[in-house]
């Protein structure tokens, strides 16, 4: 997961992402790839609590160097696509778990990355909120986004178009 | 990420922790305001003292005999002979002085009794208001006459009518023949707080036989050096020792004052630097706490694409913001202290030193960067995986 997300480089082997070998990149190049090519969705949401929903969504664009007006526009659209446009000025503490995770998805989407990487996105949610989040993933998938989703939940896993089972660090089973 | 973006983030973060930010700034505020107030106070004092010295007149030399035990001594007549023989000395007045009680008009005043000749008042820029100065005839006749300076007149004869009245010094009666105008250049009033009597009368009344001090004036400020040299030579011929006497000119006192000022500024500068460094360490401390507290935030920022330099910028600007804002508040406070505390002292005119204000501000900003670098670097170097795992 850390390697896929370019948070870490592999100690051995190669990782080719979007046609580029990322195994030998330095910290700043990895930061750029994380910013531009990967959208993270974490189990614990990982939103910044002092910022409002829209400011959280804007943050990757800040690091990308996008102008303030364009940032606001794109963040608004991303929040709209997860159905939270009317709550954009609330801080994470004022949102439910499912809503927070949707803000996190909007944040992951806002840079239009080729890959969305979701690490147990439903793990901290009740089943209703979990379903909401999965519906959004389905919708995004239909629109053509690549989503890598890591889960323990067999029901969630079923929804993928391709499933890879990893056990004790080895690929155990692969199928579609 | 642009500097402007980093600045906005830093402002937000400083603002969202108002109490902590204010306490952190306090060190810098106190440091900067203390520097500015201390320097302002010292400079105001120095200005007042140099005003006093300038009041001496630039063509006047004062000689003080410091060796009382010497078998050699100067008589009044020797001094007159010396003055006549030296072409550079225009006039000279011996001093015989003692602090004593003066009684008159039913009042007492403890003041300085100065035995001098008729030339003294002019040399010391003191003007007669009523009556007359002592004259050479008074000295020839050993007349028991006195000139009262303004502070003494005010105490003994508040209604100002002193001429012709009698005062008593050491049990001897003197007739008041003149009073002087107040000297404006003299902040603590030593020139205004004295009674002038003929020098030979003073020797007898005060029981002092030799001259302990004298004042001489050169024909002009150009020949002051030559006059000073002549006096030095004369005194050396009597005492055969440089340490037995001291020659004071306006120039020598101003250069001495300059040296004192420089030493004081060094001391103040040293103390100020220490207090600013302590303030800086306070900032570093808080920034380290802030980095540990915000490890997770840093991890999130890194995961979504913040570069090492972005995090560095954010924390460095936060530290800089604290010191710069603290510095500005400190400057305002320091200037207010000079204005209202130093300004409240009558003898002092407040002096504001632009150089020190700029220096204090620059040092505090430099401390912000200097002490902000370590915590900022710590934040920037965090591994995003570890940082994200941090709860």
mmCIF file of N, CA, C and O in Angstrom, chain B residues 205-248:
data_model
loop_
_atom_site.group_PDB
_atom_site.id
_atom_site.type_symbol
_atom_site.label_atom_id
_atom_site.label_comp_id
_atom_site.label_asym_id
_atom_site.label_seq_id
_atom_site.Cartn_x
_atom_site.Cartn_y
_atom_site.Cartn_z
ATOM 1 N N UNK B 205 38.249 82.532 55.782
ATOM 2 C CA UNK B 205 36.991 82.098 56.383
ATOM 3 C C UNK B 205 36.876 80.572 56.414
ATOM 4 O O UNK B 205 36.442 79.993 57.411
ATOM 5 N N UNK B 206 37.257 79.911 55.314
ATOM 6 C CA UNK B 206 37.101 78.459 55.211
ATOM 7 C C UNK B 206 38.337 77.709 55.718
ATOM 8 O O UNK B 206 38.346 76.486 55.765
ATOM 9 N N UNK B 207 39.369 78.483 56.040
ATOM 10 C CA UNK B 207 40.628 77.915 56.554
ATOM 11 C C UNK B 207 41.252 76.927 55.575
ATOM 12 O O UNK B 207 41.603 75.799 55.904
ATOM 13 N N UNK B 208 41.341 77.368 54.315
ATOM 14 C CA UNK B 208 42.018 76.572 53.281
ATOM 15 C C UNK B 208 43.115 77.462 52.727
ATOM 16 O O UNK B 208 42.838 78.564 52.250
ATOM 17 N N UNK B 209 44.362 77.004 52.832
ATOM 18 C CA UNK B 209 45.433 77.921 52.419
ATOM 19 C C UNK B 209 45.759 77.820 50.936
ATOM 20 O O UNK B 209 45.995 78.832 50.280
ATOM 21 N N UNK B 210 45.753 76.606 50.378
ATOM 22 C CA UNK B 210 46.207 76.497 48.989
ATOM 23 C C UNK B 210 45.027 76.421 48.019
ATOM 24 O O UNK B 210 43.903 76.134 48.397
ATOM 25 N N UNK B 211 45.354 76.668 46.745
ATOM 26 C CA UNK B 211 44.339 76.618 45.702
ATOM 27 C C UNK B 211 44.182 75.161 45.266
ATOM 28 O O UNK B 211 45.158 74.497 44.938
ATOM 29 N N UNK B 212 42.939 74.644 45.294
ATOM 30 C CA UNK B 212 42.743 73.240 44.936
ATOM 31 C C UNK B 212 42.243 73.078 43.508
ATOM 32 O O UNK B 212 42.209 71.986 42.985
ATOM 33 N N UNK B 213 41.882 74.196 42.922
ATOM 34 C CA UNK B 213 41.277 74.100 41.605
ATOM 35 C C UNK B 213 41.357 75.481 41.000
ATOM 36 O O UNK B 213 41.347 76.488 41.718
ATOM 37 N N UNK B 214 41.484 75.573 39.686
ATOM 38 C CA UNK B 214 41.352 76.885 39.067
ATOM 39 C C UNK B 214 40.796 76.748 37.666
ATOM 40 O O UNK B 214 40.806 75.666 37.067
ATOM 41 N N UNK B 215 40.262 77.865 37.204
ATOM 42 C CA UNK B 215 39.664 77.857 35.874
ATOM 43 C C UNK B 215 40.388 78.918 35.057
ATOM 44 O O UNK B 215 40.699 80.008 35.570
ATOM 45 N N UNK B 216 40.704 78.585 33.810
ATOM 46 C CA UNK B 216 41.379 79.553 32.952
ATOM 47 C C UNK B 216 40.683 79.571 31.611
ATOM 48 O O UNK B 216 40.072 78.583 31.207
ATOM 49 N N UNK B 217 40.758 80.702 30.951
ATOM 50 C CA UNK B 217 40.183 80.716 29.611
ATOM 51 C C UNK B 217 41.251 81.129 28.605
ATOM 52 O O UNK B 217 42.146 81.911 28.905
ATOM 53 N N UNK B 218 41.154 80.540 27.409
ATOM 54 C CA UNK B 218 42.067 80.897 26.331
ATOM 55 C C UNK B 218 41.442 82.064 25.578
ATOM 56 O O UNK B 218 40.240 82.325 25.689
ATOM 57 N N UNK B 219 42.274 82.740 24.799
ATOM 58 C CA UNK B 219 41.777 83.879 24.047
ATOM 59 C C UNK B 219 40.666 83.450 23.101
ATOM 60 O O UNK B 219 39.685 84.164 22.904
ATOM 61 N N UNK B 220 40.783 82.267 22.501
ATOM 62 C CA UNK B 220 39.729 81.764 21.622
ATOM 63 C C UNK B 220 39.744 80.238 21.669
ATOM 64 O O UNK B 220 40.646 79.647 22.262
ATOM 65 N N UNK B 221 38.746 79.608 21.051
ATOM 66 C CA UNK B 221 38.718 78.153 21.091
ATOM 67 C C UNK B 221 39.837 77.542 20.236
ATOM 68 O O UNK B 221 40.167 76.379 20.381
ATOM 69 N N UNK B 222 40.446 78.360 19.346
ATOM 70 C CA UNK B 222 41.570 77.850 18.543
ATOM 71 C C UNK B 222 42.837 77.678 19.395
ATOM 72 O O UNK B 222 43.645 76.810 19.148
ATOM 73 N N UNK B 223 42.991 78.569 20.378
ATOM 74 C CA UNK B 223 44.228 78.513 21.163
ATOM 75 C C UNK B 223 44.057 77.706 22.445
ATOM 76 O O UNK B 223 44.959 77.665 23.284
ATOM 77 N N UNK B 224 42.913 76.999 22.558
ATOM 78 C CA UNK B 224 42.649 76.249 23.790
ATOM 79 C C UNK B 224 43.706 75.171 24.024
ATOM 80 O O UNK B 224 44.127 74.933 25.154
ATOM 81 N N UNK B 225 44.167 74.537 22.919
ATOM 82 C CA UNK B 225 45.164 73.476 23.071
ATOM 83 C C UNK B 225 46.483 74.042 23.602
ATOM 84 O O UNK B 225 47.115 73.432 24.466
ATOM 85 N N UNK B 226 46.857 75.200 23.071
ATOM 86 C CA UNK B 226 48.102 75.824 23.520
ATOM 87 C C UNK B 226 47.985 76.236 24.986
ATOM 88 O O UNK B 226 48.920 76.034 25.775
ATOM 89 N N UNK B 227 46.833 76.774 25.349
ATOM 90 C CA UNK B 227 46.611 77.167 26.741
ATOM 91 C C UNK B 227 46.663 75.955 27.652
ATOM 92 O O UNK B 227 47.265 75.992 28.733
ATOM 93 N N UNK B 228 46.034 74.858 27.193
ATOM 94 C CA UNK B 228 46.031 73.630 27.986
ATOM 95 C C UNK B 228 47.456 73.129 28.203
ATOM 96 O O UNK B 228 47.831 72.759 29.316
ATOM 97 N N UNK B 229 48.254 73.179 27.114
ATOM 98 C CA UNK B 229 49.649 72.729 27.226
ATOM 99 C C UNK B 229 50.427 73.601 28.211
ATOM 100 O O UNK B 229 51.219 73.092 29.010
ATOM 101 N N UNK B 230 50.178 74.906 28.142
ATOM 102 C CA UNK B 230 50.898 75.823 29.039
ATOM 103 C C UNK B 230 50.566 75.509 30.494
ATOM 104 O O UNK B 230 51.449 75.469 31.360
ATOM 105 N N UNK B 231 49.286 75.244 30.774
ATOM 106 C CA UNK B 231 48.862 74.920 32.146
ATOM 107 C C UNK B 231 49.488 73.616 32.608
ATOM 108 O O UNK B 231 49.973 73.494 33.734
ATOM 109 N N UNK B 232 49.503 72.655 31.678
ATOM 110 C CA UNK B 232 50.061 71.351 32.001
ATOM 111 C C UNK B 232 51.535 71.494 32.398
ATOM 112 O O UNK B 232 51.991 70.944 33.400
ATOM 113 N N UNK B 233 52.254 72.295 31.605
ATOM 114 C CA UNK B 233 53.679 72.492 31.835
ATOM 115 C C UNK B 233 53.895 73.179 33.194
ATOM 116 O O UNK B 233 54.757 72.787 33.986
ATOM 117 N N UNK B 234 53.049 74.167 33.427
ATOM 118 C CA UNK B 234 53.162 74.930 34.672
ATOM 119 C C UNK B 234 52.936 74.033 35.886
ATOM 120 O O UNK B 234 53.719 74.021 36.836
ATOM 121 N N UNK B 235 51.861 73.222 35.821
ATOM 122 C CA UNK B 235 51.549 72.353 36.952
ATOM 123 C C UNK B 235 52.619 71.283 37.129
ATOM 124 O O UNK B 235 52.969 70.921 38.250
ATOM 125 N N UNK B 236 53.137 70.800 35.996
ATOM 126 C CA UNK B 236 54.182 69.777 36.098
ATOM 127 C C UNK B 236 55.429 70.361 36.763
ATOM 128 O O UNK B 236 56.080 69.687 37.559
ATOM 129 N N UNK B 237 55.718 71.651 36.460
ATOM 130 C CA UNK B 237 56.908 72.276 37.047
ATOM 131 C C UNK B 237 56.762 72.390 38.565
ATOM 132 O O UNK B 237 57.743 72.391 39.292
ATOM 133 N N UNK B 238 55.544 72.453 39.044
ATOM 134 C CA UNK B 238 55.320 72.531 40.487
ATOM 135 C C UNK B 238 55.305 71.151 41.130
ATOM 136 O O UNK B 238 55.985 70.886 42.108
ATOM 137 N N UNK B 239 54.509 70.210 40.533
ATOM 138 C CA UNK B 239 54.285 68.919 41.199
ATOM 139 C C UNK B 239 55.232 67.820 40.744
ATOM 140 O O UNK B 239 55.359 66.802 41.402
ATOM 141 N N UNK B 240 55.872 68.008 39.585
ATOM 142 C CA UNK B 240 56.792 67.003 39.025
ATOM 143 C C UNK B 240 56.127 65.635 38.889
ATOM 144 O O UNK B 240 56.763 64.600 39.047
ATOM 145 N N UNK B 241 54.815 65.632 38.667
ATOM 146 C CA UNK B 241 54.112 64.344 38.596
ATOM 147 C C UNK B 241 52.787 64.560 37.848
ATOM 148 O O UNK B 241 51.997 65.421 38.229
ATOM 149 N N UNK B 242 52.584 63.783 36.830
ATOM 150 C CA UNK B 242 51.355 63.916 36.027
ATOM 151 C C UNK B 242 50.102 63.549 36.811
ATOM 152 O O UNK B 242 49.002 63.974 36.482
ATOM 153 N N UNK B 243 50.268 62.699 37.832
ATOM 154 C CA UNK B 243 49.101 62.197 38.549
ATOM 155 C C UNK B 243 48.627 63.146 39.642
ATOM 156 O O UNK B 243 47.612 62.883 40.290
ATOM 157 N N UNK B 244 49.340 64.227 39.849
ATOM 158 C CA UNK B 244 48.971 65.132 40.933
ATOM 159 C C UNK B 244 47.889 66.118 40.529
ATOM 160 O O UNK B 244 47.367 66.833 41.358
ATOM 161 N N UNK B 245 47.621 66.177 39.254
ATOM 162 C CA UNK B 245 46.603 67.134 38.812
ATOM 163 C C UNK B 245 45.843 66.575 37.614
ATOM 164 O O UNK B 245 46.259 65.582 37.005
ATOM 165 N N UNK B 246 44.732 67.200 37.326
ATOM 166 C CA UNK B 246 43.876 66.735 36.252
ATOM 167 C C UNK B 246 43.415 67.981 35.503
ATOM 168 O O UNK B 246 43.044 68.979 36.132
ATOM 169 N N UNK B 247 43.477 67.930 34.184
ATOM 170 C CA UNK B 247 43.045 69.092 33.410
ATOM 171 C C UNK B 247 41.804 68.717 32.613
ATOM 172 O O UNK B 247 41.782 67.708 31.916
ATOM 173 N N UNK B 248 40.776 69.499 32.802
ATOM 174 C CA UNK B 248 39.501 69.168 32.160
ATOM 175 C C UNK B 248 39.157 70.256 31.145
ATOM 176 O O UNK B 248 39.100 71.441 31.474
#
